[in-house]
Amino acid sequence: MDSLKCSWVMDYQQLLENIYQAILPYAKEGKQADYIPELAKVNPDQFGMCIHTIYGETAAIEQADTRFSIQSIAKVFSLAMCLSIKGDDLWKRVGKEPSGTAFNSLIQLEVEKGIPRNPFINSGAIVMADILLSNLANPEADFLNFVRAVAGNDTIDYNKEVAISERENGYLNAAIVNLLKYHGTIENDIEEVLHFYFMMCSIEMSCRELSLVFLAFANHRRKFDYAGFTLTSSQVKRMNAIMQTCGFYDEAGEFAYLVGLPGKSGVGGGIVAIYPLQYSVAVWSPRLNPKGNSVMGIKALELLTTETKESIF
Ligand code: GLU
């Protein structure tokens, strides 16, 4: 691929536009998630991208303002809340090692006796849903309020149709919660846990909203204190480490190799990545590769760090 133009003083708008042109040949590659019937209805031929720097610069292209189902990206918010509530005790319930297996794998969970490898695979996120259910007065409202507070945006909401559609077809996640319950790792009723987990996954946000909200993680020197949930700089830094090692299921190594930034993806086709103390970037395109990550999203981020010559490595 020809090298894209990018000046030393970064013109992010021009850069994103150049990236979009360069990745257009991949526009038809991959397939949107269809195991959640509501997600199969989304037009797969969409792309959005937005970057926010910690210095206040913003650039956005194409459908950067279209909201989509953030799915597993929501796991970053639940981790922030769980860490704020439990501190290091959280790690008694869930590990922090990359899984090297699919996001919904059961095998590892069985071998490891119901302690999920990390908070970003489904089993780990289901344990976090259980922790939040046990510790929040109004879990659904409190979770949403937290996300709205970090985003500074009260219009962000759940999409109940997506959550219900996932519940009606969520056999694998139901198997996971049953296995966790069998091993004594779940305190609450499994139907309640599943419902809350699917609700969290159903939140909808745009690339512009996501990249703005993730500045809270990109800038770990800024005070993290939202809706009564606080994290220290060190906790935020460590969340970034978990995004780096576990944010892309069994493709975390490939993402580190190609892009070199901490981040989190979701099966709605969204990816958020952060360059600590520099910027946060969100990209969305519904067509996924076989590992469940957005094809155009990964290409766009790979070009971003290649062209800017900036990554954490
Ligand atoms: N709600 C989805 C599931 O549990 C989230 C998966 C994802 O985005 O990785 O299957």
PDB file of C-alpha atoms and ligand atoms in Angstrom:
ATOM      1  CA  MET A   1       0.000   0.000   0.000  1.00  0.00           C
ATOM      2  CA  ASP A   2       1.319   3.472  -0.879  1.00  0.00           C
ATOM      3  CA  SER A   3       2.455   5.527   2.047  1.00  0.00           C
ATOM      4  CA  LEU A   4      -0.187   8.019   3.150  1.00  0.00           C
ATOM      5  CA  LYS A   5       0.556  11.702   3.542  1.00  0.00           C
ATOM      6  CA  CYS A   6       0.826  12.955   7.086  1.00  0.00           C
ATOM      7  CA  SER A   7       2.568  16.085   8.326  1.00  0.00           C
ATOM      8  CA  TRP A   8       4.776  16.339  11.383  1.00  0.00           C
ATOM      9  CA  VAL A   9       2.238  18.584  13.075  1.00  0.00           C
ATOM     10  CA  MET A  10      -0.557  16.079  12.740  1.00  0.00           C
ATOM     11  CA  ASP A  11      -3.507  16.972  10.528  1.00  0.00           C
ATOM     12  CA  TYR A  12      -5.743  14.225  11.915  1.00  0.00           C
ATOM     13  CA  GLN A  13      -8.695  15.115   9.697  1.00  0.00           C
ATOM     14  CA  GLN A  14      -6.642  14.695   6.541  1.00  0.00           C
ATOM     15  CA  LEU A  15      -5.037  11.578   7.940  1.00  0.00           C
ATOM     16  CA  LEU A  16      -8.371   9.898   8.705  1.00  0.00           C
ATOM     17  CA  GLU A  17      -9.672  10.785   5.249  1.00  0.00           C
ATOM     18  CA  ASN A  18      -6.566   9.268   3.653  1.00  0.00           C
ATOM     19  CA  ILE A  19      -6.917   6.155   5.792  1.00  0.00           C
ATOM     20  CA  TYR A  20     -10.531   5.744   4.713  1.00  0.00           C
ATOM     21  CA  GLN A  21      -9.567   5.870   1.033  1.00  0.00           C
ATOM     22  CA  ALA A  22      -6.792   3.360   1.624  1.00  0.00           C
ATOM     23  CA  ILE A  23      -9.016   0.788   3.327  1.00  0.00           C
ATOM     24  CA  LEU A  24     -11.937   0.978   0.882  1.00  0.00           C
ATOM     25  CA  PRO A  25     -10.717  -2.173  -0.926  1.00  0.00           C
ATOM     26  CA  TYR A  26     -11.576  -4.103   2.266  1.00  0.00           C
ATOM     27  CA  ALA A  27     -15.125  -2.745   2.469  1.00  0.00           C
ATOM     28  CA  LYS A  28     -16.790  -6.033   1.542  1.00  0.00           C
ATOM     29  CA  GLU A  29     -14.517  -8.328   3.547  1.00  0.00           C
ATOM     30  CA  GLY A  30     -15.938 -10.144   6.552  1.00  0.00           C
ATOM     31  CA  LYS A  31     -19.439 -10.676   7.838  1.00  0.00           C
ATOM     32  CA  GLN A  32     -21.474  -8.921  10.497  1.00  0.00           C
ATOM     33  CA  ALA A  33     -22.402 -10.805  13.681  1.00  0.00           C
ATOM     34  CA  ASP A  34     -25.646 -12.666  13.109  1.00  0.00           C
ATOM     35  CA  TYR A  35     -25.846 -14.818  16.244  1.00  0.00           C
ATOM     36  CA  ILE A  36     -27.661 -11.841  17.763  1.00  0.00           C
ATOM     37  CA  PRO A  37     -30.573 -11.461  15.294  1.00  0.00           C
ATOM     38  CA  GLU A  38     -30.997  -7.715  15.950  1.00  0.00           C
ATOM     39  CA  LEU A  39     -27.358  -7.125  14.939  1.00  0.00           C
ATOM     40  CA  ALA A  40     -27.902  -9.008  11.684  1.00  0.00           C
ATOM     41  CA  LYS A  41     -30.358  -6.254  10.691  1.00  0.00           C
ATOM     42  CA  VAL A  42     -27.664  -3.554  10.734  1.00  0.00           C
ATOM     43  CA  ASN A  43     -26.499  -2.340   7.304  1.00  0.00           C
ATOM     44  CA  PRO A  44     -22.994  -3.847   7.098  1.00  0.00           C
ATOM     45  CA  ASP A  45     -21.730  -1.239   4.629  1.00  0.00           C
ATOM     46  CA  GLN A  46     -21.028   1.482   7.154  1.00  0.00           C
ATOM     47  CA  PHE A  47     -17.836   2.960   8.492  1.00  0.00           C
ATOM     48  CA  GLY A  48     -17.097   5.659  11.027  1.00  0.00           C
ATOM     49  CA  MET A  49     -13.965   6.865  12.779  1.00  0.00           C
ATOM     50  CA  CYS A  50     -13.219   9.586  15.298  1.00  0.00           C
ATOM     51  CA  ILE A  51     -10.156  10.627  17.244  1.00  0.00           C
ATOM     52  CA  HIS A  52      -9.926  12.927  20.267  1.00  0.00           C
ATOM     53  CA  THR A  53      -6.562  14.053  21.585  1.00  0.00           C
ATOM     54  CA  ILE A  54      -6.052  14.907  25.227  1.00  0.00           C
ATOM     55  CA  TYR A  55      -5.213  18.448  24.013  1.00  0.00           C
ATOM     56  CA  GLY A  56      -8.713  18.952  22.669  1.00  0.00           C
ATOM     57  CA  GLU A  57      -8.232  18.224  18.954  1.00  0.00           C
ATOM     58  CA  THR A  58     -10.915  16.165  17.221  1.00  0.00           C
ATOM     59  CA  ALA A  59     -11.251  14.644  13.782  1.00  0.00           C
ATOM     60  CA  ALA A  60     -14.130  12.547  12.497  1.00  0.00           C
ATOM     61  CA  ILE A  61     -15.080  10.936   9.211  1.00  0.00           C
ATOM     62  CA  GLU A  62     -17.994   9.194   7.519  1.00  0.00           C
ATOM     63  CA  GLN A  63     -20.561   7.742   9.969  1.00  0.00           C
ATOM     64  CA  ALA A  64     -18.693   8.867  13.087  1.00  0.00           C
ATOM     65  CA  ASP A  65     -21.983  10.092  14.563  1.00  0.00           C
ATOM     66  CA  THR A  66     -24.050   6.974  13.940  1.00  0.00           C
ATOM     67  CA  ARG A  67     -24.725   5.003  17.087  1.00  0.00           C
ATOM     68  CA  PHE A  68     -24.125   1.262  17.099  1.00  0.00           C
ATOM     69  CA  SER A  69     -24.215  -1.591  19.596  1.00  0.00           C
ATOM     70  CA  ILE A  70     -21.002  -1.318  21.614  1.00  0.00           C
ATOM     71  CA  GLN A  71     -21.295  -4.950  22.865  1.00  0.00           C
ATOM     72  CA  SER A  72     -18.060  -6.045  24.547  1.00  0.00           C
ATOM     73  CA  ILE A  73     -16.659  -2.514  24.660  1.00  0.00           C
ATOM     74  CA  ALA A  74     -19.068  -2.141  27.609  1.00  0.00           C
ATOM     75  CA  LYS A  75     -16.819  -4.562  29.519  1.00  0.00           C
ATOM     76  CA  VAL A  76     -14.331  -1.724  29.990  1.00  0.00           C
ATOM     77  CA  PHE A  77     -16.990   0.237  31.856  1.00  0.00           C
ATOM     78  CA  SER A  78     -17.945  -2.711  34.040  1.00  0.00           C
ATOM     79  CA  LEU A  79     -14.284  -3.328  34.843  1.00  0.00           C
ATOM     80  CA  ALA A  80     -13.875   0.313  35.876  1.00  0.00           C
ATOM     81  CA  MET A  81     -16.880   0.032  38.195  1.00  0.00           C
ATOM     82  CA  CYS A  82     -15.816  -3.319  39.650  1.00  0.00           C
ATOM     83  CA  LEU A  83     -12.282  -2.064  40.298  1.00  0.00           C
ATOM     84  CA  SER A  84     -13.672   1.019  41.962  1.00  0.00           C
ATOM     85  CA  ILE A  85     -15.897  -1.120  44.214  1.00  0.00           C
ATOM     86  CA  LYS A  86     -13.625  -4.073  44.926  1.00  0.00           C
ATOM     87  CA  GLY A  87     -10.075  -2.837  44.339  1.00  0.00           C
ATOM     88  CA  ASP A  88      -7.566  -5.682  44.149  1.00  0.00           C
ATOM     89  CA  ASP A  89     -10.065  -8.109  45.693  1.00  0.00           C
ATOM     90  CA  LEU A  90     -11.630  -8.264  42.235  1.00  0.00           C
ATOM     91  CA  TRP A  91      -8.741 -10.503  41.159  1.00  0.00           C
ATOM     92  CA  LYS A  92      -9.925 -13.240  43.531  1.00  0.00           C
ATOM     93  CA  ARG A  93     -12.959 -13.700  41.275  1.00  0.00           C
ATOM     94  CA  VAL A  94     -11.412 -13.194  37.836  1.00  0.00           C
ATOM     95  CA  GLY A  95      -7.884 -13.449  36.391  1.00  0.00           C
ATOM     96  CA  LYS A  96      -5.899 -10.974  34.321  1.00  0.00           C
ATOM     97  CA  GLU A  97      -4.126 -13.176  31.796  1.00  0.00           C
ATOM     98  CA  PRO A  98      -4.884 -13.269  28.067  1.00  0.00           C
ATOM     99  CA  SER A  99      -7.107 -16.208  27.224  1.00  0.00           C
ATOM    100  CA  GLY A 100      -5.930 -17.161  23.743  1.00  0.00           C
ATOM    101  CA  THR A 101      -9.411 -18.570  23.235  1.00  0.00           C
ATOM    102  CA  ALA A 102     -12.632 -17.274  21.688  1.00  0.00           C
ATOM    103  CA  PHE A 103     -14.638 -14.706  23.661  1.00  0.00           C
ATOM    104  CA  ASN A 104     -17.351 -17.240  24.460  1.00  0.00           C
ATOM    105  CA  SER A 105     -15.203 -20.305  25.064  1.00  0.00           C
ATOM    106  CA  LEU A 106     -16.339 -22.821  27.661  1.00  0.00           C
ATOM    107  CA  ILE A 107     -13.388 -25.194  27.644  1.00  0.00           C
ATOM    108  CA  GLN A 108     -10.898 -23.021  29.521  1.00  0.00           C
ATOM    109  CA  LEU A 109     -13.528 -22.143  32.097  1.00  0.00           C
ATOM    110  CA  GLU A 110     -14.163 -25.789  32.797  1.00  0.00           C
ATOM    111  CA  VAL A 111     -10.460 -26.620  33.103  1.00  0.00           C
ATOM    112  CA  GLU A 112      -9.857 -23.640  35.393  1.00  0.00           C
ATOM    113  CA  LYS A 113     -12.784 -24.485  37.656  1.00  0.00           C
ATOM    114  CA  GLY A 114     -14.960 -21.479  37.031  1.00  0.00           C
ATOM    115  CA  ILE A 115     -12.383 -18.686  37.461  1.00  0.00           C
ATOM    116  CA  PRO A 116     -12.440 -16.750  34.171  1.00  0.00           C
ATOM    117  CA  ARG A 117      -9.064 -15.901  32.647  1.00  0.00           C
ATOM    118  CA  ASN A 118      -9.790 -12.166  32.396  1.00  0.00           C
ATOM    119  CA  PRO A 119     -12.628  -9.629  32.676  1.00  0.00           C
ATOM    120  CA  PHE A 120     -12.959  -9.141  28.910  1.00  0.00           C
ATOM    121  CA  ILE A 121     -13.952 -12.635  27.850  1.00  0.00           C
ATOM    122  CA  ASN A 122     -17.653 -13.344  28.318  1.00  0.00           C
ATOM    123  CA  SER A 123     -17.219 -15.501  31.422  1.00  0.00           C
ATOM    124  CA  GLY A 124     -15.194 -12.734  33.112  1.00  0.00           C
ATOM    125  CA  ALA A 125     -17.728 -10.102  32.137  1.00  0.00           C
ATOM    126  CA  ILE A 126     -20.545 -12.296  33.456  1.00  0.00           C
ATOM    127  CA  VAL A 127     -18.746 -12.542  36.816  1.00  0.00           C
ATOM    128  CA  MET A 128     -18.433  -8.736  36.799  1.00  0.00           C
ATOM    129  CA  ALA A 129     -22.165  -8.465  36.092  1.00  0.00           C
ATOM    130  CA  ASP A 130     -22.729 -10.634  39.172  1.00  0.00           C
ATOM    131  CA  ILE A 131     -20.439  -8.425  41.287  1.00  0.00           C
ATOM    132  CA  LEU A 132     -22.280  -5.300  40.169  1.00  0.00           C
ATOM    133  CA  LEU A 133     -25.649  -6.919  40.901  1.00  0.00           C
ATOM    134  CA  SER A 134     -24.471  -7.707  44.434  1.00  0.00           C
ATOM    135  CA  ASN A 135     -23.046  -4.241  45.077  1.00  0.00           C
ATOM    136  CA  LEU A 136     -25.248  -1.685  43.324  1.00  0.00           C
ATOM    137  CA  ALA A 137     -28.593  -0.483  44.619  1.00  0.00           C
ATOM    138  CA  ASN A 138     -30.065  -0.147  41.106  1.00  0.00           C
ATOM    139  CA  PRO A 139     -27.675  -2.009  38.814  1.00  0.00           C
ATOM    140  CA  GLU A 140     -29.201  -1.073  35.443  1.00  0.00           C
ATOM    141  CA  ALA A 141     -29.696   2.574  36.336  1.00  0.00           C
ATOM    142  CA  ASP A 142     -26.343   2.866  38.123  1.00  0.00           C
ATOM    143  CA  PHE A 143     -24.409   1.335  35.228  1.00  0.00           C
ATOM    144  CA  LEU A 144     -26.069   3.642  32.715  1.00  0.00           C
ATOM    145  CA  ASN A 145     -25.531   6.671  34.946  1.00  0.00           C
ATOM    146  CA  PHE A 146     -21.863   5.822  35.232  1.00  0.00           C
ATOM    147  CA  VAL A 147     -21.409   5.558  31.443  1.00  0.00           C
ATOM    148  CA  ARG A 148     -23.388   8.770  30.951  1.00  0.00           C
ATOM    149  CA  ALA A 149     -21.260  10.539  33.549  1.00  0.00           C
ATOM    150  CA  VAL A 150     -17.942   9.502  31.953  1.00  0.00           C
ATOM    151  CA  ALA A 151     -19.332  10.497  28.551  1.00  0.00           C
ATOM    152  CA  GLY A 152     -20.869  13.726  29.836  1.00  0.00           C
ATOM    153  CA  ASN A 153     -23.906  12.735  27.776  1.00  0.00           C
ATOM    154  CA  ASP A 154     -27.322  11.835  29.182  1.00  0.00           C
ATOM    155  CA  THR A 155     -28.748  10.584  25.908  1.00  0.00           C
ATOM    156  CA  ILE A 156     -26.712   7.364  25.890  1.00  0.00           C
ATOM    157  CA  ASP A 157     -29.004   4.388  26.466  1.00  0.00           C
ATOM    158  CA  TYR A 158     -29.546   0.642  26.373  1.00  0.00           C
ATOM    159  CA  ASN A 159     -31.234  -0.952  23.385  1.00  0.00           C
ATOM    160  CA  LYS A 160     -33.680  -3.386  24.975  1.00  0.00           C
ATOM    161  CA  GLU A 161     -34.557  -5.054  21.639  1.00  0.00           C
ATOM    162  CA  VAL A 162     -30.917  -6.026  21.179  1.00  0.00           C
ATOM    163  CA  ALA A 163     -30.671  -7.316  24.765  1.00  0.00           C
ATOM    164  CA  ILE A 164     -33.846  -9.390  24.404  1.00  0.00           C
ATOM    165  CA  SER A 165     -32.791 -10.674  20.999  1.00  0.00           C
ATOM    166  CA  GLU A 166     -29.499 -11.805  22.509  1.00  0.00           C
ATOM    167  CA  ARG A 167     -31.205 -13.476  25.480  1.00  0.00           C
ATOM    168  CA  GLU A 168     -33.500 -15.416  23.175  1.00  0.00           C
ATOM    169  CA  ASN A 169     -30.505 -16.840  21.345  1.00  0.00           C
ATOM    170  CA  GLY A 170     -27.812 -16.693  24.016  1.00  0.00           C
ATOM    171  CA  TYR A 171     -27.325 -20.402  24.538  1.00  0.00           C
ATOM    172  CA  LEU A 172     -23.547 -20.221  24.912  1.00  0.00           C
ATOM    173  CA  ASN A 173     -23.667 -17.415  27.454  1.00  0.00           C
ATOM    174  CA  ALA A 174     -26.370 -19.352  29.305  1.00  0.00           C
ATOM    175  CA  ALA A 175     -24.023 -22.349  29.373  1.00  0.00           C
ATOM    176  CA  ILE A 176     -21.228 -20.138  30.710  1.00  0.00           C
ATOM    177  CA  VAL A 177     -23.336 -18.715  33.537  1.00  0.00           C
ATOM    178  CA  ASN A 178     -24.511 -22.211  34.471  1.00  0.00           C
ATOM    179  CA  LEU A 179     -20.937 -23.482  34.618  1.00  0.00           C
ATOM    180  CA  LEU A 180     -19.934 -20.489  36.746  1.00  0.00           C
ATOM    181  CA  LYS A 181     -22.859 -21.094  39.078  1.00  0.00           C
ATOM    182  CA  TYR A 182     -21.940 -24.765  39.353  1.00  0.00           C
ATOM    183  CA  HIS A 183     -18.444 -23.753  40.468  1.00  0.00           C
ATOM    184  CA  GLY A 184     -19.872 -21.344  43.038  1.00  0.00           C
ATOM    185  CA  THR A 185     -18.551 -18.223  41.275  1.00  0.00           C
ATOM    186  CA  ILE A 186     -21.954 -16.570  40.838  1.00  0.00           C
ATOM    187  CA  GLU A 187     -23.907 -15.177  43.800  1.00  0.00           C
ATOM    188  CA  ASN A 188     -27.105 -14.049  42.104  1.00  0.00           C
ATOM    189  CA  ASP A 189     -29.895 -15.707  40.173  1.00  0.00           C
ATOM    190  CA  ILE A 190     -28.483 -16.726  36.781  1.00  0.00           C
ATOM    191  CA  GLU A 191     -31.384 -15.231  34.808  1.00  0.00           C
ATOM    192  CA  GLU A 192     -30.824 -11.865  36.493  1.00  0.00           C
ATOM    193  CA  VAL A 193     -27.103 -12.032  35.798  1.00  0.00           C
ATOM    194  CA  LEU A 194     -27.645 -12.862  32.126  1.00  0.00           C
ATOM    195  CA  HIS A 195     -30.246 -10.156  31.689  1.00  0.00           C
ATOM    196  CA  PHE A 196     -27.980  -7.513  33.206  1.00  0.00           C
ATOM    197  CA  TYR A 197     -24.979  -8.713  31.159  1.00  0.00           C
ATOM    198  CA  PHE A 198     -26.967  -8.494  27.906  1.00  0.00           C
ATOM    199  CA  MET A 199     -28.312  -5.065  28.846  1.00  0.00           C
ATOM    200  CA  MET A 200     -24.779  -3.743  29.392  1.00  0.00           C
ATOM    201  CA  CYS A 201     -23.715  -5.124  26.000  1.00  0.00           C
ATOM    202  CA  SER A 202     -26.694  -3.442  24.308  1.00  0.00           C
ATOM    203  CA  ILE A 203     -25.608   0.142  25.028  1.00  0.00           C
ATOM    204  CA  GLU A 204     -25.381   2.205  21.860  1.00  0.00           C
ATOM    205  CA  MET A 205     -22.819   4.904  21.206  1.00  0.00           C
ATOM    206  CA  SER A 206     -21.198   6.533  18.183  1.00  0.00           C
ATOM    207  CA  CYS A 207     -17.484   6.672  17.365  1.00  0.00           C
ATOM    208  CA  ARG A 208     -17.444  10.326  18.405  1.00  0.00           C
ATOM    209  CA  GLU A 209     -18.994   9.479  21.777  1.00  0.00           C
ATOM    210  CA  LEU A 210     -16.761   6.448  22.342  1.00  0.00           C
ATOM    211  CA  SER A 211     -13.510   8.174  21.521  1.00  0.00           C
ATOM    212  CA  LEU A 212     -14.466  11.045  23.811  1.00  0.00           C
ATOM    213  CA  VAL A 213     -15.411   8.741  26.677  1.00  0.00           C
ATOM    214  CA  PHE A 214     -12.181   6.754  26.392  1.00  0.00           C
ATOM    215  CA  LEU A 215     -10.122   9.890  26.963  1.00  0.00           C
ATOM    216  CA  ALA A 216     -10.856   9.106  30.623  1.00  0.00           C
ATOM    217  CA  PHE A 217      -8.678   5.995  30.178  1.00  0.00           C
ATOM    218  CA  ALA A 218      -6.162   7.563  27.765  1.00  0.00           C
ATOM    219  CA  ASN A 219      -5.303  10.278  30.237  1.00  0.00           C
ATOM    220  CA  HIS A 220      -4.603   8.346  33.417  1.00  0.00           C
ATOM    221  CA  ARG A 221      -3.151  11.478  35.021  1.00  0.00           C
ATOM    222  CA  ARG A 222      -6.574  13.096  35.044  1.00  0.00           C
ATOM    223  CA  LYS A 223      -8.802  12.487  38.069  1.00  0.00           C
ATOM    224  CA  PHE A 224     -11.129   9.534  37.434  1.00  0.00           C
ATOM    225  CA  ASP A 225     -14.243  10.251  39.490  1.00  0.00           C
ATOM    226  CA  TYR A 226     -17.641   9.722  37.853  1.00  0.00           C
ATOM    227  CA  ALA A 227     -21.055   9.197  39.435  1.00  0.00           C
ATOM    228  CA  GLY A 228     -19.388   8.222  42.705  1.00  0.00           C
ATOM    229  CA  PHE A 229     -16.963   5.711  41.154  1.00  0.00           C
ATOM    230  CA  THR A 230     -13.299   6.578  41.469  1.00  0.00           C
ATOM    231  CA  LEU A 231     -10.088   5.031  40.225  1.00  0.00           C
ATOM    232  CA  THR A 232      -6.496   5.954  40.989  1.00  0.00           C
ATOM    233  CA  SER A 233      -4.091   6.777  38.145  1.00  0.00           C
ATOM    234  CA  SER A 234      -2.449   3.475  38.771  1.00  0.00           C
ATOM    235  CA  GLN A 235      -5.756   1.594  38.423  1.00  0.00           C
ATOM    236  CA  VAL A 236      -6.479   3.359  35.125  1.00  0.00           C
ATOM    237  CA  LYS A 237      -2.969   2.527  33.903  1.00  0.00           C
ATOM    238  CA  ARG A 238      -3.569  -1.109  34.796  1.00  0.00           C
ATOM    239  CA  MET A 239      -6.894  -1.161  32.990  1.00  0.00           C
ATOM    240  CA  ASN A 240      -4.952  -0.107  29.898  1.00  0.00           C
ATOM    241  CA  ALA A 241      -2.624  -3.041  30.446  1.00  0.00           C
ATOM    242  CA  ILE A 242      -5.598  -5.403  30.491  1.00  0.00           C
ATOM    243  CA  MET A 243      -6.964  -3.806  27.316  1.00  0.00           C
ATOM    244  CA  GLN A 244      -3.565  -4.374  25.721  1.00  0.00           C
ATOM    245  CA  THR A 245      -3.298  -8.036  26.673  1.00  0.00           C
ATOM    246  CA  CYS A 246      -6.954  -9.128  26.656  1.00  0.00           C
ATOM    247  CA  GLY A 247      -8.953  -6.596  24.601  1.00  0.00           C
ATOM    248  CA  PHE A 248      -9.244  -8.608  21.396  1.00  0.00           C
ATOM    249  CA  TYR A 249     -10.092 -12.143  22.453  1.00  0.00           C
ATOM    250  CA  ASP A 250      -7.789 -14.632  20.771  1.00  0.00           C
ATOM    251  CA  GLU A 251      -6.514 -11.891  18.475  1.00  0.00           C
ATOM    252  CA  ALA A 252      -4.908  -9.737  21.187  1.00  0.00           C
ATOM    253  CA  GLY A 253      -1.405 -10.687  20.022  1.00  0.00           C
ATOM    254  CA  GLU A 254      -2.240  -9.921  16.395  1.00  0.00           C
ATOM    255  CA  PHE A 255      -3.738  -6.554  17.345  1.00  0.00           C
ATOM    256  CA  ALA A 256      -0.649  -5.674  19.400  1.00  0.00           C
ATOM    257  CA  TYR A 257       1.503  -6.668  16.423  1.00  0.00           C
ATOM    258  CA  LEU A 258      -0.488  -4.760  13.810  1.00  0.00           C
ATOM    259  CA  VAL A 259      -1.620  -1.727  15.788  1.00  0.00           C
ATOM    260  CA  GLY A 260       0.339  -1.548  19.029  1.00  0.00           C
ATOM    261  CA  LEU A 261      -2.230   0.191  21.210  1.00  0.00           C
ATOM    262  CA  PRO A 262      -4.410  -0.942  24.130  1.00  0.00           C
ATOM    263  CA  GLY A 263      -8.027  -1.227  23.116  1.00  0.00           C
ATOM    264  CA  LYS A 264     -11.289  -3.118  23.168  1.00  0.00           C
ATOM    265  CA  SER A 265     -13.491  -4.465  20.413  1.00  0.00           C
ATOM    266  CA  GLY A 266     -17.091  -5.595  20.267  1.00  0.00           C
ATOM    267  CA  VAL A 267     -19.089  -7.810  17.919  1.00  0.00           C
ATOM    268  CA  GLY A 268     -21.155  -4.782  16.877  1.00  0.00           C
ATOM    269  CA  GLY A 269     -18.056  -3.889  14.813  1.00  0.00           C
ATOM    270  CA  GLY A 270     -16.696  -1.169  17.091  1.00  0.00           C
ATOM    271  CA  ILE A 271     -13.103  -0.850  18.289  1.00  0.00           C
ATOM    272  CA  VAL A 272     -11.727   1.747  20.690  1.00  0.00           C
ATOM    273  CA  ALA A 273      -8.000   2.166  21.134  1.00  0.00           C
ATOM    274  CA  ILE A 274      -5.970   4.571  23.195  1.00  0.00           C
ATOM    275  CA  TYR A 275      -2.521   6.004  22.974  1.00  0.00           C
ATOM    276  CA  PRO A 276      -1.833   6.819  26.622  1.00  0.00           C
ATOM    277  CA  LEU A 277      -1.371  10.529  27.252  1.00  0.00           C
ATOM    278  CA  GLN A 278      -2.001  11.291  23.559  1.00  0.00           C
ATOM    279  CA  TYR A 279      -5.353  10.298  22.142  1.00  0.00           C
ATOM    280  CA  SER A 280      -8.323   7.986  22.067  1.00  0.00           C
ATOM    281  CA  VAL A 281      -9.701   6.701  18.759  1.00  0.00           C
ATOM    282  CA  ALA A 282     -12.891   4.825  17.909  1.00  0.00           C
ATOM    283  CA  VAL A 283     -13.676   3.090  14.658  1.00  0.00           C
ATOM    284  CA  TRP A 284     -16.756   1.189  13.561  1.00  0.00           C
ATOM    285  CA  SER A 285     -17.635  -1.054  10.677  1.00  0.00           C
ATOM    286  CA  PRO A 286     -19.956  -4.057  11.171  1.00  0.00           C
ATOM    287  CA  ARG A 287     -18.178  -6.639   9.003  1.00  0.00           C
ATOM    288  CA  LEU A 288     -16.080  -8.864  11.280  1.00  0.00           C
ATOM    289  CA  ASN A 289     -13.184 -11.224  10.700  1.00  0.00           C
ATOM    290  CA  PRO A 290     -13.483 -14.850  11.927  1.00  0.00           C
ATOM    291  CA  LYS A 291     -12.181 -13.842  15.374  1.00  0.00           C
ATOM    292  CA  GLY A 292     -15.028 -11.347  15.817  1.00  0.00           C
ATOM    293  CA  ASN A 293     -13.110  -8.105  15.214  1.00  0.00           C
ATOM    294  CA  SER A 294     -14.003  -5.455  12.621  1.00  0.00           C
ATOM    295  CA  VAL A 295     -12.037  -5.945   9.398  1.00  0.00           C
ATOM    296  CA  MET A 296     -11.977  -2.294   8.348  1.00  0.00           C
ATOM    297  CA  GLY A 297     -11.559  -1.222  11.956  1.00  0.00           C
ATOM    298  CA  ILE A 298      -8.316  -3.129  12.397  1.00  0.00           C
ATOM    299  CA  LYS A 299      -7.017  -1.979   9.008  1.00  0.00           C
ATOM    300  CA  ALA A 300      -7.788   1.648   9.858  1.00  0.00           C
ATOM    301  CA  LEU A 301      -6.010   1.476  13.206  1.00  0.00           C
ATOM    302  CA  GLU A 302      -3.050  -0.330  11.697  1.00  0.00           C
ATOM    303  CA  LEU A 303      -2.665   2.512   9.204  1.00  0.00           C
ATOM    304  CA  LEU A 304      -3.150   5.130  11.906  1.00  0.00           C
ATOM    305  CA  THR A 305      -0.200   3.940  13.985  1.00  0.00           C
ATOM    306  CA  THR A 306       1.894   3.152  10.910  1.00  0.00           C
ATOM    307  CA  GLU A 307       1.399   6.568   9.364  1.00  0.00           C
ATOM    308  CA  THR A 308       1.807   8.545  12.580  1.00  0.00           C
ATOM    309  CA  LYS A 309       4.770   6.337  13.529  1.00  0.00           C
ATOM    310  CA  GLU A 310       3.358   6.401  17.040  1.00  0.00           C
ATOM    311  CA  SER A 311       2.336   3.461  19.167  1.00  0.00           C
ATOM    312  CA  ILE A 312       3.247   2.251  22.611  1.00  0.00           C
ATOM    313  CA  PHE A 313       6.042   0.166  21.087  1.00  0.00           C
TER     314      PHE A 313
HETATM  315  N1  GLU B   1     -22.989  -9.715  23.910  1.00  0.00           N
HETATM  316  C1  GLU B   1     -21.968 -10.388  23.164  1.00  0.00           C
HETATM  317  C2  GLU B   1     -21.853 -11.831  23.626  1.00  0.00           C
HETATM  318  O1  GLU B   1     -21.931 -12.074  24.778  1.00  0.00           O
HETATM  319  C3  GLU B   1     -20.679  -9.655  23.342  1.00  0.00           C
HETATM  320  C4  GLU B   1     -19.587 -10.282  22.552  1.00  0.00           C
HETATM  321  C5  GLU B   1     -18.575  -9.303  22.060  1.00  0.00           C
HETATM  322  O2  GLU B   1     -18.849  -8.171  21.701  1.00  0.00           O
HETATM  323  O3  GLU B   1     -17.437  -9.720  22.038  1.00  0.00           O
HETATM  324  O4  GLU B   1     -21.705 -12.722  22.862  1.00  0.00           O
END
